Tab-separated table of C-alpha atoms in Angstrom:
chain	number	residue	atom	x	y	z
A	1	UNK	CA	35.844	37.640	146.046
A	2	UNK	CA	32.844	39.835	145.565
A	3	UNK	CA	32.866	43.368	146.943
A	4	UNK	CA	30.467	42.347	149.494
A	5	UNK	CA	32.681	39.256	150.907
A	6	UNK	CA	35.653	41.868	151.027
A	7	UNK	CA	33.681	43.929	153.179
A	8	UNK	CA	32.437	40.974	155.363
A	9	UNK	CA	36.185	39.600	155.897
A	10	UNK	CA	37.310	43.393	156.651
A	11	UNK	CA	34.790	43.595	159.267
A	12	UNK	CA	35.602	40.412	160.522
A	13	UNK	CA	39.132	40.800	160.880
A	14	UNK	CA	40.968	41.574	163.945
A	15	UNK	CA	42.660	44.849	164.430
A	16	UNK	CA	46.267	43.759	163.549
A	17	UNK	CA	45.071	41.809	160.400
A	18	UNK	CA	43.210	45.455	159.503
A	19	UNK	CA	46.496	47.151	159.992
A	20	UNK	CA	48.393	44.856	157.686
A	21	UNK	CA	45.551	45.109	154.957
A	22	UNK	CA	45.863	48.912	155.122
A	23	UNK	CA	49.487	48.772	154.544
A	24	UNK	CA	49.574	46.294	151.786
A	25	UNK	CA	46.640	48.721	150.216
A	26	UNK	CA	49.161	51.635	150.764
A	27	UNK	CA	51.873	50.020	149.410
A	28	UNK	CA	50.341	48.921	146.342
A	29	UNK	CA	49.000	52.564	145.654
A	30	UNK	CA	52.744	53.916	146.010
A	31	UNK	CA	53.856	51.338	143.810
A	32	UNK	CA	51.493	52.346	141.066
A	33	UNK	CA	52.441	56.275	141.517
A	34	UNK	CA	56.080	55.414	141.596
A	35	UNK	CA	55.555	53.289	138.401
A	36	UNK	CA	53.710	56.158	136.721
A	37	UNK	CA	56.306	58.593	137.758
A	38	UNK	CA	58.982	56.356	136.693
A	39	UNK	CA	57.717	56.387	133.192
A	40	UNK	CA	57.353	59.868	132.877
A	41	UNK	CA	60.744	60.386	134.020
A	42	UNK	CA	62.264	57.942	131.552
A	43	UNK	CA	60.137	59.660	128.757
A	44	UNK	CA	61.316	62.960	129.997
A	45	UNK	CA	65.145	62.092	129.993
A	46	UNK	CA	64.740	60.598	126.475
A	47	UNK	CA	63.237	63.911	125.120
A	48	UNK	CA	65.889	66.072	126.815
A	49	UNK	CA	68.732	63.675	125.449
A	50	UNK	CA	67.196	64.233	121.857
A	51	UNK	CA	67.168	67.830	122.517
A	52	UNK	CA	70.853	67.951	123.632
A	53	UNK	CA	71.444	65.876	120.189
A	54	UNK	CA	69.727	68.287	118.134
A	55	UNK	CA	71.231	71.354	119.838
A	56	UNK	CA	74.552	70.053	119.318
A	57	UNK	CA	73.994	69.499	115.704
A	58	UNK	CA	72.344	72.994	115.346
A	59	UNK	CA	75.511	74.376	117.279
A	60	UNK	CA	77.859	72.573	114.959
A	61	UNK	CA	76.056	74.117	112.006
A	62	UNK	CA	76.156	77.648	113.593
A	63	UNK	CA	79.819	77.097	114.164
A	64	UNK	CA	80.461	75.991	110.683
A	65	UNK	CA	78.672	78.775	109.290
A	66	UNK	CA	80.897	81.425	111.306
A	67	UNK	CA	83.892	79.565	110.167
A	68	UNK	CA	82.630	80.067	106.556
A	69	UNK	CA	81.729	83.798	107.428
A	70	UNK	CA	85.009	84.597	108.785
A	71	UNK	CA	86.931	82.745	105.832
A	72	UNK	CA	85.108	84.937	103.230
A	73	UNK	CA	85.853	88.113	105.375
A	74	UNK	CA	89.617	87.173	105.178
A	75	UNK	CA	89.459	86.117	101.614
A	76	UNK	CA	88.085	89.478	100.710
A	77	UNK	CA	90.198	91.210	97.795
A	78	UNK	CA	92.191	94.079	98.827
A	79	UNK	CA	91.390	97.135	97.017
A	80	UNK	CA	93.148	97.699	93.871
A	81	UNK	CA	92.089	101.463	94.000
A	82	UNK	CA	92.368	103.503	97.360
A	83	UNK	CA	89.567	106.071	96.243
A	84	UNK	CA	86.118	104.509	97.002
A	85	UNK	CA	84.460	106.857	94.240
A	86	UNK	CA	86.671	105.968	91.375
A	87	UNK	CA	86.309	102.366	92.407
A	88	UNK	CA	82.581	102.266	92.725
A	89	UNK	CA	82.257	104.013	89.391
A	90	UNK	CA	84.362	101.736	87.564
A	91	UNK	CA	82.529	98.712	88.638
A	92	UNK	CA	79.310	100.112	87.940
A	93	UNK	CA	80.245	100.769	84.672
A	94	UNK	CA	81.530	97.415	83.994
A	95	UNK	CA	77.921	96.249	84.881
A	96	UNK	CA	76.342	98.664	82.713
A	97	UNK	CA	74.824	100.870	85.358
A	98	UNK	CA	74.829	104.746	85.215
A	99	UNK	CA	75.346	106.230	88.765
A	100	UNK	CA	74.898	109.791	89.401
A	101	UNK	CA	76.903	110.715	92.436
A	102	UNK	CA	75.083	112.199	95.517
A	103	UNK	CA	76.949	115.500	96.787
A	104	UNK	CA	77.175	114.226	100.429
A	105	UNK	CA	80.550	115.194	102.434
A	106	UNK	CA	81.106	112.369	104.566
A	107	UNK	CA	84.377	112.507	106.813
A	108	UNK	CA	84.603	108.434	106.883
A	109	UNK	CA	85.360	108.177	103.286
A	110	UNK	CA	81.537	107.160	102.082
A	111	UNK	CA	80.649	107.547	98.567
A	112	UNK	CA	76.594	107.914	97.731
A	113	UNK	CA	75.258	107.359	94.230
A	114	UNK	CA	72.048	107.005	92.835
A	115	UNK	CA	71.295	104.438	89.935
A	116	UNK	CA	68.157	105.713	88.442
A	117	UNK	CA	67.062	103.028	86.085
A	118	UNK	CA	68.716	99.562	86.209
A	119	UNK	CA	68.055	95.756	86.222
A	120	UNK	CA	67.764	94.560	90.096
A	121	UNK	CA	69.843	91.696	88.918
A	122	UNK	CA	72.714	94.026	87.322
A	123	UNK	CA	72.503	96.067	90.799
A	124	UNK	CA	73.161	93.050	92.962
A	125	UNK	CA	75.933	91.738	90.632
A	126	UNK	CA	77.292	95.100	91.103
A	127	UNK	CA	77.338	94.968	94.767
A	128	UNK	CA	79.022	91.452	94.804
A	129	UNK	CA	81.846	92.563	92.645
A	130	UNK	CA	82.432	95.747	94.849
A	131	UNK	CA	82.627	93.660	97.909
A	132	UNK	CA	84.642	90.563	96.317
A	133	UNK	CA	87.094	92.709	94.250
A	134	UNK	CA	87.312	95.899	95.714
A	135	UNK	CA	86.630	95.458	99.535
A	136	UNK	CA	83.895	98.048	99.286
A	137	UNK	CA	80.557	97.268	101.188
A	138	UNK	CA	77.380	98.524	101.016
A	139	UNK	CA	76.483	100.499	104.252
A	140	UNK	CA	73.049	101.944	103.407
A	141	UNK	CA	70.574	101.622	100.350
A	142	UNK	CA	67.297	102.029	99.265
A	143	UNK	CA	65.799	99.996	96.461
A	144	UNK	CA	62.725	101.114	94.980
A	145	UNK	CA	60.603	99.001	92.122
A	146	UNK	CA	60.009	101.029	88.998
A	147	UNK	CA	56.567	100.130	86.515
A	148	UNK	CA	58.733	98.006	84.323
A	149	UNK	CA	59.365	94.459	85.852
A	150	UNK	CA	62.714	93.999	87.228
A	151	UNK	CA	63.427	97.399	87.061
A	152	UNK	CA	64.513	99.550	90.170
A	153	UNK	CA	65.975	102.843	91.280
A	154	UNK	CA	68.668	102.406	93.814
A	155	UNK	CA	70.247	104.741	96.417
A	156	UNK	CA	73.364	103.292	97.628
A	157	UNK	CA	75.638	104.338	99.959
A	158	UNK	CA	79.429	102.640	99.988
A	159	UNK	CA	82.190	102.492	102.392
A	160	UNK	CA	85.487	100.669	102.620
């Protein structure tokens, strides 16, 4: 049926038939719109399910890391030395680091030291040993690169 014959049929049809044709046309348009909307909704639901699954995996990873961190904190070795100063001095010496104490009076038991020239990896190893073996943590630190590659100046403040 060509476009011209459809218009001829429309004009020749009685008002009741025109109403049925209009209702049929509206029904087809509504069905097409609903089909398009349905596809969009099912795609959105699928993406939402994927997002929920991904978020669940991320949450499980985060919980595992929190549990690991808590277990490491509980496993921290109790200090064999009550004095922060002597423990820091001893551990720095074990790692061949020469630290000069900073005269800063602190009521909370903090101890500050300056390591004028050291290998960066030696400083990191000493900090790790202090945390694991003595339960002493770094509360403030400034590490400045020196001219020699891998060599640093470290200003460190420790507390239990």
